[in-house]
Coordinates of C-alpha atoms in Angstrom, one line a residue:
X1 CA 131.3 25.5 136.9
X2 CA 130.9 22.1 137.1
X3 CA 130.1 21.8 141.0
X4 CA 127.4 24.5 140.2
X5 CA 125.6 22.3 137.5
X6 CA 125.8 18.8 139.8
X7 CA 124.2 21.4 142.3
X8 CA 121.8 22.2 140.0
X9 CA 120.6 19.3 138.9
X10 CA 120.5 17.8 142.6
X11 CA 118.3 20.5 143.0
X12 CA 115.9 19.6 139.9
X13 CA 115.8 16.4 141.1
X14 CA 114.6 16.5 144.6
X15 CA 112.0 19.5 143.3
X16 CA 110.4 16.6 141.0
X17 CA 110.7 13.4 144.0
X18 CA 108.6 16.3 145.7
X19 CA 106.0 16.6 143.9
X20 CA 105.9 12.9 143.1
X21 CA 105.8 12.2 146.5
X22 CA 103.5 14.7 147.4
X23 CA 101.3 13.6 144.5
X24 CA 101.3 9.8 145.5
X25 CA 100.5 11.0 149.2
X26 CA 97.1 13.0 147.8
X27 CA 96.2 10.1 145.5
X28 CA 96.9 7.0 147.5
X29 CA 96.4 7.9 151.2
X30 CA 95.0 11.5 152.3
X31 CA 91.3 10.7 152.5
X32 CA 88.7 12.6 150.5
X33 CA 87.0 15.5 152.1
X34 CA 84.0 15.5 150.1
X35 CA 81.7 13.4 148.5
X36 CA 82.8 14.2 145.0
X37 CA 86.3 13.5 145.6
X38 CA 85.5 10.0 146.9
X39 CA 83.2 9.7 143.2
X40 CA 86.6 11.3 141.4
X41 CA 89.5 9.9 142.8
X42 CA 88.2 6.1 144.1
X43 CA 84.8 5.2 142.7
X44 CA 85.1 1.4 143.7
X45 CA 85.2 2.0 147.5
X46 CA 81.3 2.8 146.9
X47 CA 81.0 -0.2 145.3
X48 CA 82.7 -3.1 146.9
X49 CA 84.5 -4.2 150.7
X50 CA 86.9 -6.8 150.4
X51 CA 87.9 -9.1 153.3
X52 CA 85.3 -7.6 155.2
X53 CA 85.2 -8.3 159.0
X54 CA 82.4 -9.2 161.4
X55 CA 83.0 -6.1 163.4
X56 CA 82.3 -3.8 160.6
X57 CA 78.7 -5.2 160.2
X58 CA 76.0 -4.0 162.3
X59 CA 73.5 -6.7 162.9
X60 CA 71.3 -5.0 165.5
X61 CA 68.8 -3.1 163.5
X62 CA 68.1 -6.6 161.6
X63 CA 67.8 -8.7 164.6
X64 CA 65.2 -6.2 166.2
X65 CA 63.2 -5.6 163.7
X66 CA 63.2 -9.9 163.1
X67 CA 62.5 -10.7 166.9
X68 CA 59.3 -9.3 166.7
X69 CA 58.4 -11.5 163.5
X70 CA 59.7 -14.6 165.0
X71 CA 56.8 -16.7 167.1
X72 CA 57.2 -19.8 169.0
X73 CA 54.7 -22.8 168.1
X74 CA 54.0 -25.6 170.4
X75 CA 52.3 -28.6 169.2
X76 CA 50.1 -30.2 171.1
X77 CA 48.8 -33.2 170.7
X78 CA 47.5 -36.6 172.6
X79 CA 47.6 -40.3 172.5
X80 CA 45.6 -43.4 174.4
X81 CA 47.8 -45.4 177.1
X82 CA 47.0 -48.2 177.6
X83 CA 48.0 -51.3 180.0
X84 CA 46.0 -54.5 178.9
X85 CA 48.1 -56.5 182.1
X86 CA 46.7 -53.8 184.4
X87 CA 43.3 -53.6 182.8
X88 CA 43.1 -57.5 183.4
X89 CA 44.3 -57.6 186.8
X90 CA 43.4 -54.2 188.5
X91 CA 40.5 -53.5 186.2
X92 CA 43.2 -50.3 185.1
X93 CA 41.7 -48.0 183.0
X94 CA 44.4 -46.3 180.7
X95 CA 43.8 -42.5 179.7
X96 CA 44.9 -39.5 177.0
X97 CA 48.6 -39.0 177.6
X98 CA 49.7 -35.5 176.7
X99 CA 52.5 -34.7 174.2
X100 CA 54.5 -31.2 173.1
X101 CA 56.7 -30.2 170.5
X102 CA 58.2 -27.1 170.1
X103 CA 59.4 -25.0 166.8
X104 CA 59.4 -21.6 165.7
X105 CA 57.5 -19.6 163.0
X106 CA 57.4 -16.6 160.8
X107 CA 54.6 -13.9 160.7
X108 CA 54.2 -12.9 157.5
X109 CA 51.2 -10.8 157.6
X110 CA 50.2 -7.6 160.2
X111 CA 46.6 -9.8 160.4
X112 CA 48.9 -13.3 161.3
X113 CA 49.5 -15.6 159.0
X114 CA 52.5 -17.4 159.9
X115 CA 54.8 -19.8 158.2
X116 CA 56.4 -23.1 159.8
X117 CA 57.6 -26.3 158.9
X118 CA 55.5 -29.2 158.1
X119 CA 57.4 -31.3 161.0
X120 CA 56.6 -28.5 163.4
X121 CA 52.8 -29.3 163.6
X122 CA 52.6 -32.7 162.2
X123 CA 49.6 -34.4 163.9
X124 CA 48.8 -31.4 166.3
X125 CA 45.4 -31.8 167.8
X126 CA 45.7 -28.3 168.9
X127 CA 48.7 -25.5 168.3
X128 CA 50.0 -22.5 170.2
X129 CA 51.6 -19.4 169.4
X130 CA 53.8 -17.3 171.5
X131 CA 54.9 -13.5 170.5
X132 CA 58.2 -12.2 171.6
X133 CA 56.0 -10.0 173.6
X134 CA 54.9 -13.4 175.6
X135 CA 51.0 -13.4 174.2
X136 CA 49.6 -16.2 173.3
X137 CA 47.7 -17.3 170.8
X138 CA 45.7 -20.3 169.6
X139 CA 46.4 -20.8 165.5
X140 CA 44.3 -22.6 163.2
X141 CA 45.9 -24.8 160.4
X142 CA 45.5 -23.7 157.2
X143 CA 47.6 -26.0 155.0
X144 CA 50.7 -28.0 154.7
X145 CA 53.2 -28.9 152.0
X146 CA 54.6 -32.0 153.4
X147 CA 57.0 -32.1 150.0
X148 CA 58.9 -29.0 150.8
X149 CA 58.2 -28.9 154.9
X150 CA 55.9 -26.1 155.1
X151 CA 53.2 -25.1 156.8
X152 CA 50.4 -22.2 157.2
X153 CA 48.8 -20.9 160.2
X154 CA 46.8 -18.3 161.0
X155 CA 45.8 -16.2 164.5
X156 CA 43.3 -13.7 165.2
X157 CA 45.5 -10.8 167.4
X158 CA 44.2 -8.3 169.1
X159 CA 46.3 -5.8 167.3
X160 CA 48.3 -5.8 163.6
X161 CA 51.4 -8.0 163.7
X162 CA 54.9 -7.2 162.8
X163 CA 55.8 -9.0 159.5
X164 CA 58.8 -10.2 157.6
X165 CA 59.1 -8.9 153.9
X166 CA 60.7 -11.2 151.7
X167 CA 63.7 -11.0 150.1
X168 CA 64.5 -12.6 146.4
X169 CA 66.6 -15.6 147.2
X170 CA 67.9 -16.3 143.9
X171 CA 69.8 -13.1 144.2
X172 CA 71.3 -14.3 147.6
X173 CA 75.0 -15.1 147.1
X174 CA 77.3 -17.6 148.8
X175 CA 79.3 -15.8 151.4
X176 CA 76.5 -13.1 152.3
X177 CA 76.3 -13.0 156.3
X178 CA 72.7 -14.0 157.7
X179 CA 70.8 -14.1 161.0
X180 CA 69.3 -17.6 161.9
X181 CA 66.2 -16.4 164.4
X182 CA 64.1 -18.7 166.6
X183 CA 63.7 -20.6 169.6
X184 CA 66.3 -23.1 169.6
X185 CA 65.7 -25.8 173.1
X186 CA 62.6 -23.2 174.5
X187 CA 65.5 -21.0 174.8
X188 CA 62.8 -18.0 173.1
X189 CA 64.4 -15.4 170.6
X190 CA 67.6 -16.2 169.7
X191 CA 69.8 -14.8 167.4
X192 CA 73.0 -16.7 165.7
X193 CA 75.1 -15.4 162.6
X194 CA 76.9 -16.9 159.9
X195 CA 77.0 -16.8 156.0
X196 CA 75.8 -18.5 153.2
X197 CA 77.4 -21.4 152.4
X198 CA 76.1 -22.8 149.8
X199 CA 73.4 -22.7 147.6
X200 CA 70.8 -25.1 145.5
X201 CA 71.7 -27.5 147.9
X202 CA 70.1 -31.1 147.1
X203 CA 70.0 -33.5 150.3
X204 CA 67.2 -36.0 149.3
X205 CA 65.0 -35.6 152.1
X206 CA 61.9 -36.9 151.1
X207 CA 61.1 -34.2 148.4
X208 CA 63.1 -30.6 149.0
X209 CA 66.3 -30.3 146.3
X210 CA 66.8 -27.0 146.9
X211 CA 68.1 -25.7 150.2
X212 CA 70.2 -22.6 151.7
X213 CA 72.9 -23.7 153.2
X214 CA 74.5 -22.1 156.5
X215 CA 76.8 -22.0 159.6
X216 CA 74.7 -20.1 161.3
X217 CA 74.1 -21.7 164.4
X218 CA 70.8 -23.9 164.4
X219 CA 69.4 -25.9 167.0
X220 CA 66.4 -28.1 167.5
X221 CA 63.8 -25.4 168.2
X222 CA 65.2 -23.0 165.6
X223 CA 62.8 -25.4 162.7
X224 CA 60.3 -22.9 161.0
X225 CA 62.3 -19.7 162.1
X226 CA 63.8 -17.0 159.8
X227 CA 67.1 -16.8 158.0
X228 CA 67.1 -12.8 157.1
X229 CA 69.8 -11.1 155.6
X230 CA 71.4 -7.5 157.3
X231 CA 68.9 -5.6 155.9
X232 CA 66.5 -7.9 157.8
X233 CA 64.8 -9.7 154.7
X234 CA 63.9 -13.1 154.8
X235 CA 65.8 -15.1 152.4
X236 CA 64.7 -18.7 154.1
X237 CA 62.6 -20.6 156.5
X238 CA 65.2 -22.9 158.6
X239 CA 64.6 -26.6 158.4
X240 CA 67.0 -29.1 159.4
X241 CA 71.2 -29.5 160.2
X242 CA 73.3 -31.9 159.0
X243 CA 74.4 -33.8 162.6
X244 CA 75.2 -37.1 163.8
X245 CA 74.6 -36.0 167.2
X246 CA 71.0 -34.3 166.5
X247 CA 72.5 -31.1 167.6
X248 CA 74.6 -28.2 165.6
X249 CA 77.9 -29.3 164.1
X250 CA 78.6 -26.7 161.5
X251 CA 75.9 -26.9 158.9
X252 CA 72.3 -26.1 158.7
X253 CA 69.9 -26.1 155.8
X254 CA 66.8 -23.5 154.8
X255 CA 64.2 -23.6 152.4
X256 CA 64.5 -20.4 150.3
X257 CA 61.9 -17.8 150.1
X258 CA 61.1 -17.5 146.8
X259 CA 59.9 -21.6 147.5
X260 CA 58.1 -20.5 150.6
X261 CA 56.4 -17.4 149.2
X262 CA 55.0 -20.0 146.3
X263 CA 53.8 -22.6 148.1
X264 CA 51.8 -20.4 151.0
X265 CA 50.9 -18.4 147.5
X266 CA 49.6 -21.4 146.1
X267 CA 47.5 -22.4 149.5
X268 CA 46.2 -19.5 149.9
X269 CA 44.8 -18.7 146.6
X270 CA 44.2 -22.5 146.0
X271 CA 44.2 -24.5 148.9
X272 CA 46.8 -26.3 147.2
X273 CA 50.1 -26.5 146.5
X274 CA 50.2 -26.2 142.2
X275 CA 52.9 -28.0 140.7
X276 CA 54.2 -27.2 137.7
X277 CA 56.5 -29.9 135.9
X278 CA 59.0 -29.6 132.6
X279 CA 58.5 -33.5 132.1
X280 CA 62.2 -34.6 131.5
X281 CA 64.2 -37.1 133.4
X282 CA 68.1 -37.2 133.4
X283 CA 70.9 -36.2 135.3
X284 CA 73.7 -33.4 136.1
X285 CA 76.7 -33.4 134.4
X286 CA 80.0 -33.7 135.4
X287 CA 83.6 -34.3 133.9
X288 CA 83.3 -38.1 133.8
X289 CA 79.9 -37.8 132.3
X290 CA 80.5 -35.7 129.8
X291 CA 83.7 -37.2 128.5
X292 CA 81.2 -41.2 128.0
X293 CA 78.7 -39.2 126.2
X294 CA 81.2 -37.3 124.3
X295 CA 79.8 -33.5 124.8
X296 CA 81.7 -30.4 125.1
X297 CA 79.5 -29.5 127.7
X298 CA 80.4 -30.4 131.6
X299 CA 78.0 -28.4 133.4
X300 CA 74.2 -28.9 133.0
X301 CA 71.4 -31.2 133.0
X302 CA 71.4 -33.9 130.7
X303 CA 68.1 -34.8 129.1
X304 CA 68.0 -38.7 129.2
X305 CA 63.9 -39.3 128.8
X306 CA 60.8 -36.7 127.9
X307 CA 57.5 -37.9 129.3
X308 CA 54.9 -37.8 127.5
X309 CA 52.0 -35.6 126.7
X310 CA 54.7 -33.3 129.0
X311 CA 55.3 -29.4 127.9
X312 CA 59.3 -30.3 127.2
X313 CA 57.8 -33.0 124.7
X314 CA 55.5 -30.1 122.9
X315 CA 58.3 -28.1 123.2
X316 CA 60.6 -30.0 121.1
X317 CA 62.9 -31.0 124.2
X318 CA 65.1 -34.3 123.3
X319 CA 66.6 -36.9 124.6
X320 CA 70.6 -36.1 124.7
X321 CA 70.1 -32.7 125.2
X322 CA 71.9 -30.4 127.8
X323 CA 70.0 -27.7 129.6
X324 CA 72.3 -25.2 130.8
X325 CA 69.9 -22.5 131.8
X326 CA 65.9 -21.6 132.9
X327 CA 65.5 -18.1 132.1
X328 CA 68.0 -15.9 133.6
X329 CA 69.2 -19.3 136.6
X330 CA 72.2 -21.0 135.3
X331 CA 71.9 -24.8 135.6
X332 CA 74.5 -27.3 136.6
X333 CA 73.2 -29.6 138.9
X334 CA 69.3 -31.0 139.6
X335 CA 68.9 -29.3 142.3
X336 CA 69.0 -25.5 140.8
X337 CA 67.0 -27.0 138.0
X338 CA 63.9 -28.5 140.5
X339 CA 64.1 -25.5 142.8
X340 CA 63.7 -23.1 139.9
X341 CA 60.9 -25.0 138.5
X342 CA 59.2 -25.4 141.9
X343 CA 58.9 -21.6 141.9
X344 CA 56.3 -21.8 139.4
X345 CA 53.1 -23.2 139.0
X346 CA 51.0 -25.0 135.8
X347 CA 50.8 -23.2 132.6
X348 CA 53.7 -20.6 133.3
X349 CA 56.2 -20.3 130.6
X350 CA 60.1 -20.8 130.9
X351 CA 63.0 -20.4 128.4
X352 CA 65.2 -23.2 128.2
X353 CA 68.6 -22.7 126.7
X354 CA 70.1 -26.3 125.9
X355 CA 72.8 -27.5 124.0
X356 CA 72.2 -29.9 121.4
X357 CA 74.8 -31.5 119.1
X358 CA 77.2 -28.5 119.5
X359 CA 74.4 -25.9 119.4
X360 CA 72.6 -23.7 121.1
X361 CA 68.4 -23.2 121.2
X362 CA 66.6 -21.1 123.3
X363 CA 63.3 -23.1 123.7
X364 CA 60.2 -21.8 125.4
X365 CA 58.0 -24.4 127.7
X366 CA 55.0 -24.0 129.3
X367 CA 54.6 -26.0 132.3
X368 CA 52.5 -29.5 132.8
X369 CA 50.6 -30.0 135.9
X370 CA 52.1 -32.4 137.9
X371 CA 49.2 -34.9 137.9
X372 CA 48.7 -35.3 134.2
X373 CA 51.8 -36.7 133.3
X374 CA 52.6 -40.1 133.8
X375 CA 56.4 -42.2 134.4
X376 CA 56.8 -45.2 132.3
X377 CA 59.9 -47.4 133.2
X378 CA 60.8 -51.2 132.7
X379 CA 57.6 -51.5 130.4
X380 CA 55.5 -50.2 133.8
X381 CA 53.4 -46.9 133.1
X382 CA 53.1 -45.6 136.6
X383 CA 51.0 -42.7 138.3
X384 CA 50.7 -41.4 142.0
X385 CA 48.8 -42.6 144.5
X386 CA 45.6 -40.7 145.6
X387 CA 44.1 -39.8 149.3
X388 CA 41.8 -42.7 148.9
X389 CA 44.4 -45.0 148.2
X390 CA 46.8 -44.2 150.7
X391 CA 43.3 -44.6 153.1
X392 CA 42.7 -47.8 151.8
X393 CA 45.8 -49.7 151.9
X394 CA 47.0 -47.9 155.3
X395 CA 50.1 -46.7 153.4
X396 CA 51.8 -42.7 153.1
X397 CA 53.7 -43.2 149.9
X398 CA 54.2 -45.5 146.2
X399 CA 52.9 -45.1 143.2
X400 CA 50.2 -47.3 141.5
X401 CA 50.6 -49.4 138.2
X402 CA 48.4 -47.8 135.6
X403 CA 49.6 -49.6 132.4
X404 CA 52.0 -52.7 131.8
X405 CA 53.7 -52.6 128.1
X406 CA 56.4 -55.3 129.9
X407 CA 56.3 -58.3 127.5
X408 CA 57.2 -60.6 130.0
X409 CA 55.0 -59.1 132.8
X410 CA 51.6 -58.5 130.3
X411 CA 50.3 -62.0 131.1
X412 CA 50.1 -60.9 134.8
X413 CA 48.6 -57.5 133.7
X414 CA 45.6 -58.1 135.4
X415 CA 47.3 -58.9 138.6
X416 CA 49.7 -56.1 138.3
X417 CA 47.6 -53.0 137.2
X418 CA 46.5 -51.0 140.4
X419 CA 49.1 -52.6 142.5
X420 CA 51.3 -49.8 144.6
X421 CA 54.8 -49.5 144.1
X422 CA 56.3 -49.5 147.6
X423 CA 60.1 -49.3 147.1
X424 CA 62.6 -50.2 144.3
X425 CA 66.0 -51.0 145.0
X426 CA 65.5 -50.4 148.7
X427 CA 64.4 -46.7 148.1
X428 CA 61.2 -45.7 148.9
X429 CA 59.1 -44.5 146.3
X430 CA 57.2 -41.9 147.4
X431 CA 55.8 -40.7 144.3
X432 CA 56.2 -40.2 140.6
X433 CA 58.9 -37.4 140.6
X434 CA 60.8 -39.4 143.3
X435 CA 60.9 -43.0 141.0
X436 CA 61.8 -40.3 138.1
X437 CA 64.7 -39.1 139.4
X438 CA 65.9 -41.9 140.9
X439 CA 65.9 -44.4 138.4
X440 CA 66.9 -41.5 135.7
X441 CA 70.2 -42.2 135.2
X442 CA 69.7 -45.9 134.7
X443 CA 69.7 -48.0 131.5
X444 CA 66.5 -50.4 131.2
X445 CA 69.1 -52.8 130.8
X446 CA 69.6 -53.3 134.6
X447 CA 67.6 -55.2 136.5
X448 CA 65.9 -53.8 139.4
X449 CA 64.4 -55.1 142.8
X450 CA 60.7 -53.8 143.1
X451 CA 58.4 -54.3 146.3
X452 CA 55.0 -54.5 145.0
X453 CA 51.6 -54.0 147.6
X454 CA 49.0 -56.3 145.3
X455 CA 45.0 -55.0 145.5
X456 CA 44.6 -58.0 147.5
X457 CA 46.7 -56.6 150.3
X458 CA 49.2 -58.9 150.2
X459 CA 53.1 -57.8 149.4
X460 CA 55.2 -59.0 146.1
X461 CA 58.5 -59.0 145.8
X462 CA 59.9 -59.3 142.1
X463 CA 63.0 -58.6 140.0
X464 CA 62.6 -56.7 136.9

């Protein structure tokens, strides 16, 4: 009797590590045989691949359809050379000596408009455009953003163009693969992948705050070309590497669409590029920052000076503040805050959430243009420079001296006002927004070195 009932409940054991097993085996590794068992039994591999390998990403489709929206621009241009120890001797005559660059470009419309960089065709007396199909095509200029390194051309085809479509690139995220296309050393249509590296990338080169950063492979050549995602989308217009070599070393940088769409936007409808401003000055927050000014906040942009007459000073926008967020774009560094902001243009509205004093306001601002607001620092009220100034004094950037409130500098007022602004510390100042976010961290209470081009031509140097 009592063998039979060990025997029987062996039995009822290995009946229920049976179906157990069996169960397990149906849940955990037999693979769905329908579509509605993959929606029943493992919603989430519809959703997301983790550790997902290069193989199991098929970049063909993208880079075909991208080839044939990828052009490559030579610049053209020429210069006088000239020998005066041959034209004494010999009676030498010098002549036009031919120069090329190369770079790449972007169609972005079937009847050929195509987007480059600013560097691309800078000073082109004429500029050529080669399809992947090897026709050529003379393009006509039809405006530059030398800020942000981008340029608009424009060819007459004989038939309608493959285009790129753009993508939204604030919904591109770190770690997304990417093609970089173009025509890296004349080497024409080239593809290289990589991912996104980083994002809001601020490198202070003369103006752009707001790059894509890469390891897609990027080459002299590949400047103006297209940075698409799989689906073939283009999410930048590639500009520059970081090298000490002047070749690839592991990082390149793009401007990001929704930029690029703006600006060629903004020339287009325009002519111009239309700049937008908040009219705050200040810095991004950190640990160490936060902990002197004693906020609870460490991430954001702190508020350390409103401009006047700007829309953040209408607005109700105060010193001390932190602003955390621009509509729906989290904020924690300058560089997400400008390239938000230089996605839209004078007049357009944006909610600023901010922290002040412990709470939280949702503000609305409409934007300033760029040229009515003025930069007061050091008791100088300073404005940019206009094309008949730069023409004038033979100079590309400063700022000019509108106003002096500087007790000791007033009695030299008349001296001072309409002088340029060449450089302060050492740092050029190439124009208002530049000097604003340079010296925006500062306390008046330093003194600052300040190289001054007086009306008479003749250049000042003076501490302040």
């Amino acid at each position: 009797m009592f063998i039979m009932k060990n025997t029987t409940n062996l039995f009822l054991v290995s009946i229920l590590s049976g179906v157990i097993t069996l169960g397990a085996y149906k849940l955990f590794i037999e693979e769905p045989t329908s579509s509605k068992d993959i929606l029943t039994t493992a919603p989430s591999l519809l959703t997301k691949n983790v550790g997902l390998s290069a193989e199991t990403v098929d970049f063909t489709d993208a880079a075909e359809m991208v080839l044939h929206q990828v052009v490559h621009v030579k610049n053209v241009s020429y210069r006088t050379v000239s020998n005066p120890m041959m034209e004494f001797m010999y009676g030498y005559k010098g002549g036009q000596q031919q120069q090329i660059g190369t770079g790449s470009g972007v169609i972005i419309s079937e009847d050929g408009y195509i987007v480059t960089n600013n560097h691309v065709i800078k000073d082109a007396q004429e500029i050529e455009i080669t399809l992947n199909n090897r026709k050529t095509y003379k393009a006509k200029l039809i405006g530059t953003d030398s800020k942000m390194d981008i340029a608009l051309l424009k060819v007459d085809a004989e038939e309608k163009l493959a285009y790129a479509v753009f993508a939204d690139s604030d919904h591109v995220k770190v770690g997304e693969w990417v093609l970089a296309v173009g025509n890296p050393y004349n080497l024409n249509s080239t593809v290289t992948a990589g991912i996104i590296s980083a994002k809001a990338r601020n490198l202070d080169s003369g103006g752009i705050q707001s790059f894509l950063q890469t390891d897609a492979v990027v080459n002299p050549g590949n400047s103006g070309g297209a940075l698409v995602n799989t689906n073939g989308e283009l999410v930048g217009i590639n500009t520059m590497i970081s090298s000490n070599t002047g070749s690839y070393v592991g990082y390149s940088f793009a401007v990001p669409s929704n930029i690029t769409r703006k600006i060629i936007e903004d020339i287009m409808e325009y002519g111009n590029v239309q700049r937008g401003i908040l009219g705050i000055e200040g810095y991004e927050l950190n640990g160490n920052a936060a902990r002197e000014l004693k906020l609870e906040e460490s991430q954001g942009f702190y508020v350390n000076k409103v401009s006047k007459n700007s829309g953040a000073e209408k607005a109700g926008i105060q010193a001390g503040d932190v602003i955390t967020r621009l509509d729906n774009q989290n904020i924690t560094s300058f560089a997400e805050l400008s390239g938000y902001v230089n996605t839209k243009r004078p007049n357009d509205e944006i909610k600023v959430l901010l922290n002040r004093d412990g709470k939280t306001l949702l503000v609305p601002v409409k934007l300033t243009k760029k040229e009515l607001i003025n930069y007061e620092f050091y008791g100088l009220e300073l404005e940019d420079i206009e094309a008949a100034d730069k023409k004038h004094f033979g100079i590309k950037n400063g700022v000019k001296i509108k106003d002096i409130t500087n007790e000791k500098l007033i009695p030299y007022s008349e001296e001072l006002k309409g002088s340029i602004i060449l450089s302060i510390d050492g740092v050029k100042a190439i124009d208002v927004e530049s000097v604003s976010r340079n010296l925006g961290s500062r306390s008046e209470k330093q003194g600052v070195r300040v190289e001054l081009l007086l009306k008479n031509g003749q250049v000042m140097r003076i501490i302040i």
